[in-house]
Amino acid sequence: MTRALHTIGGQQVDPASSAWLEIMEPATGAAYGMLASGNATDVESAVNAAETALPIWTAMGPGERAACIHRLADAVEAELESLARMESIDNGKPIALARTMDIPRAVANLRFFADAALTDRQEEYTTGDVAMNTVLRDPIGVVGVISPWNLPLYLFTWKIAPALAAGNTVIAKPSELTPVTATRLGELSAECGMPPGVLNIVHGTGAAVGEAMVAHPRIKAISFTGGTATGARISAAAAPHFKKLSLELGGKNPNIIFDDADLDTALETSLRSSFANQGQICLCGSRILAHRAVLPQVVDAMVHGAQQLRIGDPLDEQTQQGALVSSDHRDKVAACVARASDEGGQVRCGGRHATDLPERCANGYFYEPTVITGLPIDAHTNMEEIFGPVVTITPFDDEDQAIAMANATDYGLSASVWTTDTDRAARVARRIEAGTVWVNCWLLRDLRVPFGGIKNSGVGREGGEEAMRFFTEAKTICTARSSG
Ligand code: NDP
């Protein structure tokens, strides 16, 4: 049985409460391990360890800190294959995806921010001959990181790496649904010589551990990725503590296909942007908006493509669609599809639990990729995040209508625009309310650019300098050029 222990003060430790949760394998529906069920006492121990480590980590300076984070990246890279397997078992995602996306990206996150630690961020502004202003960017101190289950190690390291690189010590909570690679990261951090207490990982539920972190007066900032409703709760709980917050929340992203698009590329990519990771990526384009002239081709291609995707054991190299993360989540997705039918939508393919599976997976949480047409743009199905292998297709007649439809939800995380008209691409991209707009592509990520959402998709930006700024406090020293 796998055992996921906390990492506190460089040690693997049991939960203070002696309580454990089960770790489920989504592909089989069976428990395969035990997870430390943390609580406020564990969070307190982690904060004490992080405070003890802070002066040591700060004194190491950027060069040594960068070297230490690079050693952690080396260690993750050396175990890429076994971490990919862990992620696939824990989350239900195809192993090929974990091997080519999740774990390589975790390595890239660590390396990118290790190098970012070396950039001198001090700024100087001369106020005529009156004063010289020097702006320092100091670490905040002990910071908290809370992440979701869909891209476990990928998103965990996306937050931990800049926090460490900026000189903070960290308390990090992975999702209770996918704790295994986070546990290994904690072990590796000790093995690669990171000082004890610099990176602390506390397992458990959001209610027990996440809330204790948000309420803890000595955790000075929280970087959170997860659902919009959870983000709202965290905002409210953090407000009385004047805690710095970064919130990366849900999305309902439009994928706009104009009639002048390169349809082969648009449709091939749209299949991925609808169903990659079983549609459980915040950036998935779950609303396809197709110009009426190409609607029949778009619907046919999406239905045919969805039906061709190989659903199977996530550990099978050929599998393209694995299991959803939990039985609760699969039930939620199924309920959303039932509601789409009630709203008048036509389920063109999918819409049911997948059953043609290897025996090992008979009780797993599989759901067929689903394409729905015929819904108005303001149907619940088109307004609310489903976060599963479900995409809707809605026709539009002109550019203004496409933009109005794209902006018709409370979310604003990302969008894709497919057109060969570069002027139109620029016009549309500027008018779409989203943190990222991809033109003729999807999920191309440069780690230097700001990443985040507007409206209910979040507050603040991650990535590159934005992340380094979030994890530091600016201090201005204004010195008069001549006394008096
Ligand atoms: P949740 O919001 O349910 O959980 C996210 C994390 O927050 C988990 O670790 C969870 O713990 C914890 N948590 C839950 N309640 C609280 C609380 N009251 N206080 C503190 N922490 C809490 O999201 P999911 O894990 O279900 O992830 C899916 C969501 O994440 C989707 O909405 C998706 O769009 C969004 N997401 C956004 C991304 C972005 O960059 N904008 C990227 C990826 C996902 P536990 O689950 O262990 O109880």
XYZ file of C-alpha atoms and ligand atoms in Angstrom:
532
model
C 0.000 0.000 0.000
C 1.229 3.500 -0.871
C 1.512 5.780 2.183
C 1.494 9.527 1.652
C 3.061 11.199 4.704
C 3.543 14.892 5.373
C 6.952 16.450 4.741
C 7.587 18.724 7.724
C 11.026 20.015 8.702
C 12.644 17.718 6.141
C 11.107 14.594 7.699
C 8.326 12.308 6.535
C 5.846 12.503 9.395
C 2.569 10.859 10.355
C -0.532 12.999 10.865
C -0.874 14.547 14.345
C -4.421 13.188 14.562
C -3.329 9.633 13.593
C -6.197 9.795 11.081
C -5.799 8.574 7.516
C -7.749 8.923 4.280
C -7.869 6.425 1.438
C -6.065 7.074 -1.835
C -8.239 5.829 -4.690
C -7.133 4.723 -8.132
C -9.667 6.293 -10.531
C -9.064 3.633 -13.195
C -10.121 0.805 -10.882
C -12.306 2.507 -8.293
C -10.243 0.766 -5.590
C -8.192 2.178 -2.721
C -4.480 1.630 -3.184
C -2.975 3.659 -0.395
C -3.383 5.779 2.709
C -3.014 9.515 2.965
C -2.114 11.478 6.102
C -5.252 13.346 7.122
C -3.733 16.601 8.302
C -5.252 19.278 10.495
C -4.408 22.629 12.088
C -1.816 20.975 14.373
C 0.130 19.717 11.359
C -0.116 23.153 9.744
C 1.254 24.699 12.965
C 4.221 22.277 12.958
C 4.878 23.103 9.309
C 4.782 26.851 10.005
C 7.245 26.415 12.888
C 9.581 24.425 10.617
C 9.256 26.997 7.830
C 10.016 29.868 10.221
C 13.106 28.084 11.532
C 14.315 27.475 7.969
C 13.646 31.020 6.728
C 16.896 32.694 7.872
C 18.938 29.756 6.563
C 17.245 29.866 3.145
C 17.510 33.664 2.967
C 21.182 33.622 3.941
C 21.977 31.142 1.168
C 21.412 33.910 -1.377
C 20.031 33.596 -4.910
C 22.925 31.556 -6.336
C 22.770 28.758 -3.783
C 18.973 28.767 -3.786
C 18.941 28.453 -7.571
C 21.428 25.570 -7.410
C 19.261 23.814 -4.836
C 16.091 24.179 -6.948
C 18.008 22.934 -10.005
C 19.078 19.855 -8.007
C 15.409 19.236 -7.235
C 14.634 19.580 -10.964
C 17.416 17.072 -11.719
C 15.937 14.645 -9.204
C 12.433 14.964 -10.681
C 13.832 14.534 -14.195
C 15.787 11.440 -13.160
C 12.526 9.886 -11.934
C 10.387 11.097 -14.837
C 9.160 7.641 -15.757
C 8.193 6.548 -12.251
C 6.588 9.931 -11.469
C 4.576 9.732 -14.701
C 3.352 6.300 -13.642
C 2.435 7.572 -10.163
C 0.538 10.515 -11.673
C -1.334 8.267 -14.080
C -2.377 5.855 -11.324
C -3.304 8.630 -8.883
C -5.234 10.852 -11.296
C -6.490 8.469 -14.010
C -4.758 10.379 -16.824
C -3.120 8.514 -19.722
C 0.470 7.669 -18.870
C 1.584 9.034 -22.252
C 0.194 12.448 -21.233
C 1.832 12.362 -17.806
C 5.138 11.426 -19.438
C 5.040 14.089 -22.147
C 3.230 16.932 -20.378
C 2.849 16.757 -16.597
C 6.272 15.687 -15.405
C 8.376 17.478 -18.059
C 6.473 20.650 -17.244
C 7.174 20.169 -13.516
C 10.889 19.980 -14.369
C 10.579 23.067 -16.584
C 8.808 25.002 -13.806
C 11.585 24.250 -11.333
C 14.349 25.123 -13.794
C 12.654 28.288 -15.053
C 12.185 29.753 -11.597
C 15.596 28.553 -10.371
C 17.054 30.742 -13.121
C 14.623 33.557 -12.301
C 16.111 33.646 -8.782
C 19.338 34.942 -10.331
C 17.777 38.051 -11.903
C 18.549 41.258 -10.016
C 15.158 42.906 -9.390
C 16.377 46.027 -7.660
C 15.052 49.158 -9.409
C 16.317 52.728 -9.122
C 14.483 55.983 -9.898
C 16.115 59.384 -9.720
C 13.739 62.210 -8.760
C 15.540 65.096 -10.483
C 18.333 66.294 -8.247
C 16.145 65.825 -5.168
C 16.225 62.117 -4.336
C 17.237 58.621 -5.321
C 14.626 55.873 -4.895
C 15.780 52.286 -4.576
C 13.105 49.588 -4.814
C 13.988 46.269 -3.188
C 11.989 43.068 -3.596
C 12.251 41.104 -0.375
C 10.857 37.626 0.259
C 7.506 37.677 2.069
C 8.483 35.005 4.614
C 6.365 31.884 5.102
C 3.910 31.441 2.248
C 1.169 28.930 1.433
C 0.376 27.079 -1.773
C -2.882 25.183 -2.410
C -3.356 23.256 -5.641
C -5.949 21.068 -7.402
C -5.981 17.502 -8.709
C -6.116 17.917 -12.493
C -2.411 18.592 -13.153
C -1.005 17.572 -9.787
C 2.797 17.927 -9.899
C 2.638 20.404 -12.799
C 0.584 22.976 -10.872
C 2.184 22.200 -7.501
C 5.664 23.063 -8.835
C 4.291 26.040 -10.808
C 3.607 27.681 -7.444
C 6.292 26.185 -5.222
C 9.187 27.038 -7.574
C 8.700 30.833 -7.680
C 7.915 30.929 -3.958
C 11.229 29.234 -3.168
C 13.169 31.133 -5.819
C 12.041 34.441 -4.323
C 13.501 33.353 -0.979
C 10.371 32.288 0.897
C 9.806 29.080 2.800
C 6.689 27.174 1.868
C 3.736 25.236 3.254
C 2.127 23.412 0.327
C -1.107 21.440 0.199
C -1.847 19.214 -2.789
C -5.357 17.967 -3.478
C -6.317 15.093 -1.219
C -7.376 13.242 -4.410
C -3.866 13.246 -5.916
C -1.248 13.321 -3.144
C 1.339 10.846 -4.395
C 3.714 12.842 -6.616
C 3.626 15.684 -4.078
C 4.777 13.224 -1.432
C 7.669 12.111 -3.624
C 8.567 15.767 -4.268
C 8.848 16.249 -0.502
C 11.168 13.227 -0.197
C 13.255 14.395 -3.147
C 13.639 17.876 -1.686
C 15.297 16.351 1.388
C 17.412 13.973 -0.722
C 18.738 16.790 -2.886
C 19.940 18.805 0.087
C 17.228 21.412 0.479
C 17.495 22.641 4.080
C 14.852 21.060 6.349
C 11.721 23.177 6.655
C 12.203 25.113 3.407
C 9.509 23.045 1.660
C 6.797 21.558 3.862
C 3.972 19.494 2.404
C 0.845 18.987 4.463
C -1.769 16.554 3.217
C -5.468 16.520 3.957
C -8.759 18.036 3.006
C -9.412 21.625 2.072
C -11.681 21.967 5.099
C -9.056 20.756 7.579
C -5.697 21.799 6.095
C -6.530 24.416 3.443
C -8.695 26.462 5.798
C -6.098 26.227 8.583
C -3.484 27.570 6.171
C -5.658 30.442 5.017
C -6.508 31.376 8.617
C -2.945 31.051 9.924
C -1.647 34.502 10.906
C 2.011 33.622 10.185
C 1.383 32.407 6.618
C 1.600 35.749 4.861
C 0.450 34.873 1.352
C -1.617 32.166 -0.317
C -1.293 31.134 -3.951
C -4.371 29.089 -4.822
C -5.491 27.235 -7.932
C -8.888 25.557 -7.910
C -12.594 26.156 -8.321
C -14.215 29.597 -8.317
C -16.464 28.795 -5.325
C -13.442 27.703 -3.268
C -11.608 30.852 -4.368
C -14.476 32.969 -3.042
C -14.358 31.177 0.326
C -10.597 31.653 0.552
C -10.939 35.349 -0.327
C -13.436 35.896 2.464
C -11.389 33.961 5.014
C -8.122 35.701 4.100
C -9.496 39.261 4.054
C -9.371 39.945 7.833
C -5.698 38.886 7.856
C -4.778 41.249 4.960
C -3.137 38.250 3.352
C -1.668 38.511 -0.122
C -3.701 36.280 -2.455
C -3.260 34.907 -5.952
C -6.358 33.088 -7.204
C -6.328 30.984 -10.388
C -9.891 29.770 -10.790
C -12.284 28.089 -13.198
C -12.979 28.710 -16.858
C -15.607 28.230 -19.558
C -13.393 28.999 -22.475
C -14.686 29.829 -25.960
C -13.039 28.250 -28.994
C -14.098 30.392 -31.969
C -13.831 28.891 -35.454
C -14.395 31.360 -38.320
C -15.336 30.231 -41.827
C -11.925 31.273 -43.161
C -10.023 29.108 -40.647
C -7.578 26.399 -41.624
C -10.180 23.831 -40.678
C -7.931 20.760 -40.587
C -5.646 22.329 -37.987
C -8.514 24.003 -36.135
C -10.451 20.766 -35.782
C -7.480 18.595 -34.914
C -6.530 21.044 -32.164
C -10.140 21.483 -31.059
C -10.363 17.770 -30.395
C -7.415 18.122 -28.018
C -8.631 21.367 -26.484
C -12.007 19.742 -25.779
C -10.886 16.377 -24.424
C -7.218 16.442 -23.331
C -6.864 15.065 -19.795
C -10.566 14.044 -20.082
C -11.473 17.723 -20.406
C -10.088 18.350 -16.926
C -7.816 21.271 -17.811
C -8.915 24.750 -16.786
C -7.871 25.944 -20.272
C -9.967 23.436 -22.223
C -12.134 25.081 -24.872
C -15.427 23.703 -23.621
C -17.564 26.017 -25.783
C -16.931 25.749 -29.511
C -18.433 28.686 -31.394
C -18.531 27.844 -35.106
C -19.411 30.153 -37.990
C -22.700 28.881 -39.440
C -21.060 28.266 -42.837
C -18.715 25.646 -41.337
C -21.042 24.316 -38.625
C -21.799 20.962 -40.332
C -18.098 20.239 -40.885
C -17.231 21.235 -37.325
C -19.975 19.062 -35.806
C -19.115 16.054 -38.006
C -15.404 16.297 -37.301
C -15.857 16.715 -33.563
C -18.339 13.834 -33.278
C -16.216 11.551 -35.432
C -13.021 12.551 -33.619
C -14.577 12.048 -30.174
C -15.821 8.598 -31.138
C -12.358 7.614 -32.363
C -10.556 8.551 -29.128
C -9.283 5.390 -27.435
C -10.729 5.137 -23.932
C -8.876 2.649 -21.775
C -6.565 1.768 -18.941
C -4.510 4.911 -18.257
C -1.416 2.715 -17.931
C -1.871 1.426 -21.506
C 0.458 3.366 -23.817
C -2.254 3.543 -26.495
C -4.905 5.112 -24.260
C -6.010 8.635 -25.193
C -8.856 9.021 -22.676
C -8.333 7.808 -19.134
C -10.621 7.910 -16.100
C -12.162 10.957 -14.459
C -10.608 11.742 -11.108
C -13.350 10.458 -8.794
C -16.753 8.856 -8.801
C -18.232 12.100 -7.408
C -16.738 14.033 -10.279
C -18.029 11.541 -12.846
C -21.491 11.821 -11.288
C -21.242 15.606 -11.557
C -20.297 15.395 -15.240
C -23.147 12.940 -15.910
C -25.590 15.287 -14.129
C -24.400 18.194 -16.283
C -25.047 16.173 -19.454
C -28.513 15.182 -18.184
C -29.239 18.853 -17.557
C -28.047 19.711 -21.068
C -30.660 17.299 -22.423
C -33.304 18.870 -20.191
C -32.303 22.250 -21.602
C -33.008 20.985 -25.116
C -29.469 20.034 -26.139
C -28.786 17.141 -28.484
C -26.135 14.745 -27.259
C -24.433 13.868 -30.563
C -22.027 11.332 -29.074
C -20.967 10.101 -25.645
C -23.207 11.102 -22.766
C -22.703 7.883 -20.809
C -20.266 5.933 -18.668
C -17.713 4.139 -20.814
C -18.034 0.377 -20.473
C -15.879 -1.321 -23.112
C -12.839 -1.513 -20.857
C -10.256 -4.030 -19.669
C -11.394 -6.104 -16.682
C -9.059 -4.248 -14.291
C -10.946 -1.050 -15.107
C -14.493 -2.404 -14.812
C -15.222 -0.245 -11.751
C -13.234 2.797 -12.856
C -14.642 6.281 -13.384
C -14.700 6.429 -17.183
C -16.971 8.694 -19.206
C -17.292 8.907 -22.974
C -16.205 12.108 -24.749
C -19.422 14.006 -25.330
C -20.448 16.544 -27.971
C -23.643 18.565 -27.461
C -25.357 20.837 -29.971
C -28.561 22.859 -30.135
C -28.257 24.821 -26.896
C -28.727 28.569 -26.585
C -25.614 30.444 -25.515
C -27.206 31.344 -22.172
C -28.139 27.763 -21.249
C -26.647 26.640 -17.906
C -24.563 24.135 -19.849
C -22.915 27.006 -21.723
C -22.487 29.192 -18.653
C -21.147 26.861 -15.960
C -17.882 24.965 -15.819
C -18.292 21.195 -16.209
C -14.570 20.312 -16.121
C -15.029 17.002 -17.922
C -15.018 15.508 -21.435
C -17.990 17.552 -22.587
C -18.017 20.192 -25.305
C -20.880 22.221 -26.779
C -21.015 23.588 -30.325
C -22.994 26.766 -31.011
C -23.284 28.577 -34.379
C -22.705 32.297 -34.924
C -23.342 34.513 -37.957
C -20.799 37.317 -37.707
C -17.818 38.615 -35.800
C -19.763 40.773 -33.347
C -22.043 37.909 -32.430
C -19.059 35.591 -31.926
C -17.456 38.099 -29.556
C -20.697 38.655 -27.656
C -21.109 34.900 -27.238
C -17.471 34.480 -26.190
C -17.916 37.119 -23.492
C -21.317 35.886 -22.319
C -20.108 33.968 -19.255
C -18.875 35.098 -15.844
C -15.513 33.499 -16.589
C -12.534 34.987 -18.413
C -9.630 32.583 -18.336
C -8.690 31.860 -21.958
C -9.992 31.681 -25.530
C -8.912 30.398 -28.928
C -9.602 32.133 -32.241
C -9.243 30.321 -35.554
C -9.025 32.488 -38.687
C -6.577 33.111 -41.540
C -7.450 36.837 -41.539
C -4.756 38.446 -39.393
C -6.669 41.728 -38.997
C -9.718 39.883 -37.753
C -7.573 37.797 -35.408
C -6.132 40.956 -33.853
C -9.556 42.661 -33.602
C -11.270 39.690 -32.029
C -8.427 38.843 -29.654
C -8.447 42.380 -28.266
C -12.203 42.342 -27.606
C -12.358 38.981 -25.872
C -12.507 39.148 -22.092
C -9.846 36.623 -21.098
C -6.404 36.472 -19.551
C -4.996 34.564 -22.543
C -6.204 34.463 -26.154
C -4.615 31.908 -28.463
C -4.762 32.684 -32.189
C -4.640 29.575 -34.393
C -3.292 27.486 -31.527
C -4.085 26.222 -28.050
C -2.073 25.663 -24.879
C 1.157 27.051 -26.260
C 2.785 28.257 -23.072
C 5.817 30.466 -22.631
C 6.633 30.484 -18.926
C 7.688 34.153 -19.106
C 4.237 35.539 -19.985
C 1.594 36.526 -17.415
C -0.955 33.782 -16.838
C -4.315 34.114 -15.120
C -7.941 34.997 -15.492
C -10.291 37.958 -15.328
C -13.890 38.104 -14.069
C -14.635 34.956 -12.014
C -11.559 33.163 -13.352
C -9.264 34.732 -10.846
C -7.324 37.576 -9.355
C -3.664 38.228 -10.078
C -1.249 36.670 -12.522
C 1.247 33.856 -12.339
C 4.224 33.123 -14.574
C 7.565 34.836 -15.082
C 8.039 38.157 -13.325
C 4.404 38.242 -12.173
C 5.010 35.216 -9.959
C 8.279 36.612 -8.626
C 6.498 39.861 -7.792
C 3.657 38.049 -6.067
C 6.080 36.188 -3.829
C 8.012 39.336 -2.833
C 7.235 42.583 -1.059
C 8.443 45.806 -2.637
C 10.258 48.180 -0.326
C 11.228 51.683 -1.461
C 14.162 53.466 0.119
C 14.029 57.149 -0.784
C 17.297 58.959 -0.100
C 17.564 62.747 -0.404
C 20.397 63.738 -2.707
C 21.498 66.450 -0.356
C 20.575 66.735 3.294
C 17.762 69.188 4.000
P -11.188 22.839 -5.503
O -11.438 24.287 -5.443
O -12.219 21.913 -5.000
O -9.858 22.466 -4.700
C -8.603 23.040 -4.966
C -7.733 22.902 -3.735
O -8.286 23.694 -2.687
C -7.659 21.493 -3.189
O -6.362 21.258 -2.683
C -8.704 21.531 -2.094
O -8.517 20.544 -1.114
C -8.493 22.912 -1.530
N -9.623 23.464 -0.801
C -10.932 23.109 -0.867
N -11.664 23.879 -0.033
C -10.810 24.736 0.570
C -10.962 25.778 1.538
N -12.162 26.109 2.040
N -9.865 26.451 1.934
C -8.660 26.162 1.426
N -8.443 25.172 0.520
C -9.511 24.481 0.089
O -10.806 22.530 -7.012
P -10.534 21.123 -7.675
O -9.419 20.444 -6.951
O -11.829 20.413 -7.851
O -9.951 21.586 -9.096
C -10.734 21.868 -10.192
C -10.914 23.362 -10.353
O -9.640 23.987 -10.482
C -11.665 23.724 -11.618
O -12.595 24.731 -11.341
C -10.584 24.272 -12.534
O -11.052 25.165 -13.500
C -9.677 24.924 -11.563
N -8.352 25.089 -12.123
C -7.928 26.355 -12.465
C -6.698 26.548 -13.058
C -6.202 27.921 -13.406
O -4.994 28.075 -13.644
N -7.043 28.947 -13.443
C -5.823 25.409 -13.377
C -6.369 24.142 -12.978
C -7.580 24.005 -12.374
P -9.143 19.059 -1.259
O -9.616 18.899 -2.662
O -8.006 18.223 -0.929
O -10.257 18.993 -0.281
